[in-house]
């Protein structure tokens, strides 16, 4: 149960990490990066940044993504997280496999326990019934023996009386 819980938490953490890495796996254009930095310090720059972003989104909607004339944008930072993402995804796959194996093993152990418990309770019930049956038979034999001893005693008295008469 502890192993299953640990692996479940690891799988959840890896799924969140893969989502974050996928969300951050894009190149950051240089002009946007500069304007974002400047908007924090230079007055009026937030408006310029907002206008540039609006214009960029309008031009992309108007032309389509593949027909952009002019020079391509230079990236300030090209994402290198593809390898990290692949590593996280392989770890996620591995942990999911281990979690499935642990859960299957735990289910098998629980089933085996239930079978052993059922067998033991059936054995106890049968042995109890056998003991009660034997105790009843022993009691009956003891009663029969007492009755027979009583009859034997009477028979001996009668025999003795009969022998005296002869």
mmCIF file of C-alpha atoms in Angstrom, residues 114-130:
data_model
loop_
_atom_site.group_PDB
_atom_site.id
_atom_site.type_symbol
_atom_site.label_atom_id
_atom_site.label_comp_id
_atom_site.label_asym_id
_atom_site.label_seq_id
_atom_site.Cartn_x
_atom_site.Cartn_y
_atom_site.Cartn_z
ATOM 1 C CA UNK A 114 -9.390 -13.990 1.149
ATOM 2 C CA UNK A 115 -9.000 -17.582 -0.080
ATOM 3 C CA UNK A 116 -6.842 -18.564 2.910
ATOM 4 C CA UNK A 117 -9.285 -16.874 5.289
ATOM 5 C CA UNK A 118 -12.220 -18.724 3.693
ATOM 6 C CA UNK A 119 -10.355 -22.048 3.880
ATOM 7 C CA UNK A 120 -9.449 -21.517 7.536
ATOM 8 C CA UNK A 121 -12.971 -20.508 8.539
ATOM 9 C CA UNK A 122 -14.399 -23.553 6.710
ATOM 10 C CA UNK A 123 -11.843 -25.794 8.442
ATOM 11 C CA UNK A 124 -12.693 -24.332 11.853
ATOM 12 C CA UNK A 125 -16.430 -24.794 11.231
ATOM 13 C CA UNK A 126 -15.948 -28.429 10.120
ATOM 14 C CA UNK A 127 -13.607 -29.260 13.008
ATOM 15 C CA UNK A 128 -16.031 -27.694 15.506
ATOM 16 C CA UNK A 129 -18.906 -29.731 14.081
ATOM 17 C CA UNK A 130 -16.780 -32.926 14.199
#
